[in-house]
């Protein structure tokens, strides 16, 4: 298996990679997880679905999977990766942001690119529950942004969680203004509409907006509109410009101390390659910018050792195993 991504010959280009991976998601069935609840300081609650391997010990390593915008613990890529991790003897935690998952109605707030306190609370819960287990957080898409913001701004708090050994961000928007502009391109209209519609439905489900508001914005063609009229005011930002500026990790990736890998694709329709190349990263950050892969796509020419073509899954698991084996912990 090549260390650099080589696209399937029938799926060349970011759009084909992105769309195929989404449409043919191949979500596996999973045994009933253990669900943990995390109380937040404002009274809201998160739920974490934990998938245990058959031979589990207190020190069994944990890969903490954080979903992208509009996702939840049932997102197909999280289920695929969790199942593969379990087969290798690793524990998987599937994080639900507030307002997401089976317990979505319990949340009275929203999550956004700056929701670092929520992710930190989830990591603390896992560290308290399994104090002898190494923890490896992985953030996908928007949660990659949240994770990078956490790593770049909460070094002291993370240092107190010595179980966290390394982190990985996959297809993370690093400059929110640039990603918003990319979504506004005519070629990306379908993605823009999809995310905007998802957010409106979720906010309506939570009871945070009424039917009149929903009718007005359910068919909004721009995610930026939702960020302007919902995310910014609900999140405590002055306006959408303030939100994008304050929550773009390009400002703080130079402060990251924890060993961190950023996986991105140069043909990602949502994350422009220049927005990934330009920031000044700390020496603890390793940038892996592939020539292709789309947004959470990475459907490869060759089969992975798992017998499929999900290069993204393979890279996340390969990274986790490298960290774990480097800590002298053996896999089942």
Coordinates of N, CA, C and O in Angstrom, one line a residue, residues 19 60 106 109 129 178 184 202 245 321 331:
X19 N -18.0 12.9 -3.7 CA -19.4 12.4 -3.9 C -19.5 10.9 -3.8 O -20.4 10.4 -3.1
X60 N -6.3 -0.5 27.4 CA -6.6 -0.6 25.9 C -6.6 0.8 25.3 O -7.4 1.7 25.8
X106 N -31.8 17.2 23.9 CA -31.4 17.6 25.2 C -30.5 18.9 25.2 O -30.4 19.6 26.2
X109 N -27.9 24.5 23.3 CA -26.9 25.3 22.6 C -26.5 24.7 21.3 O -26.9 23.6 20.9
X129 N -12.5 8.1 33.0 CA -13.1 6.7 32.9 C -12.1 5.7 32.8 O -12.2 4.6 33.4
X178 N -11.8 31.5 3.9 CA -11.4 30.9 2.6 C -12.3 29.7 2.3 O -12.7 29.5 1.1
X184 N -18.9 29.0 -1.8 CA -19.8 30.0 -2.6 C -19.6 29.9 -4.1 O -20.3 30.5 -4.9
X202 N -31.5 20.6 11.8 CA -31.0 20.2 13.2 C -31.4 21.3 14.2 O -31.9 20.9 15.3
X245 N -13.1 34.8 11.8 CA -11.7 35.2 12.1 C -11.3 34.6 13.5 O -10.2 34.0 13.5
X321 N -1.9 3.1 15.1 CA -1.1 2.0 15.5 C 0.4 2.4 15.7 O 1.1 1.9 16.6
X331 N -0.9 -4.6 20.3 CA -2.2 -4.8 19.8 C -2.6 -6.2 19.8 O -1.7 -7.1 19.7

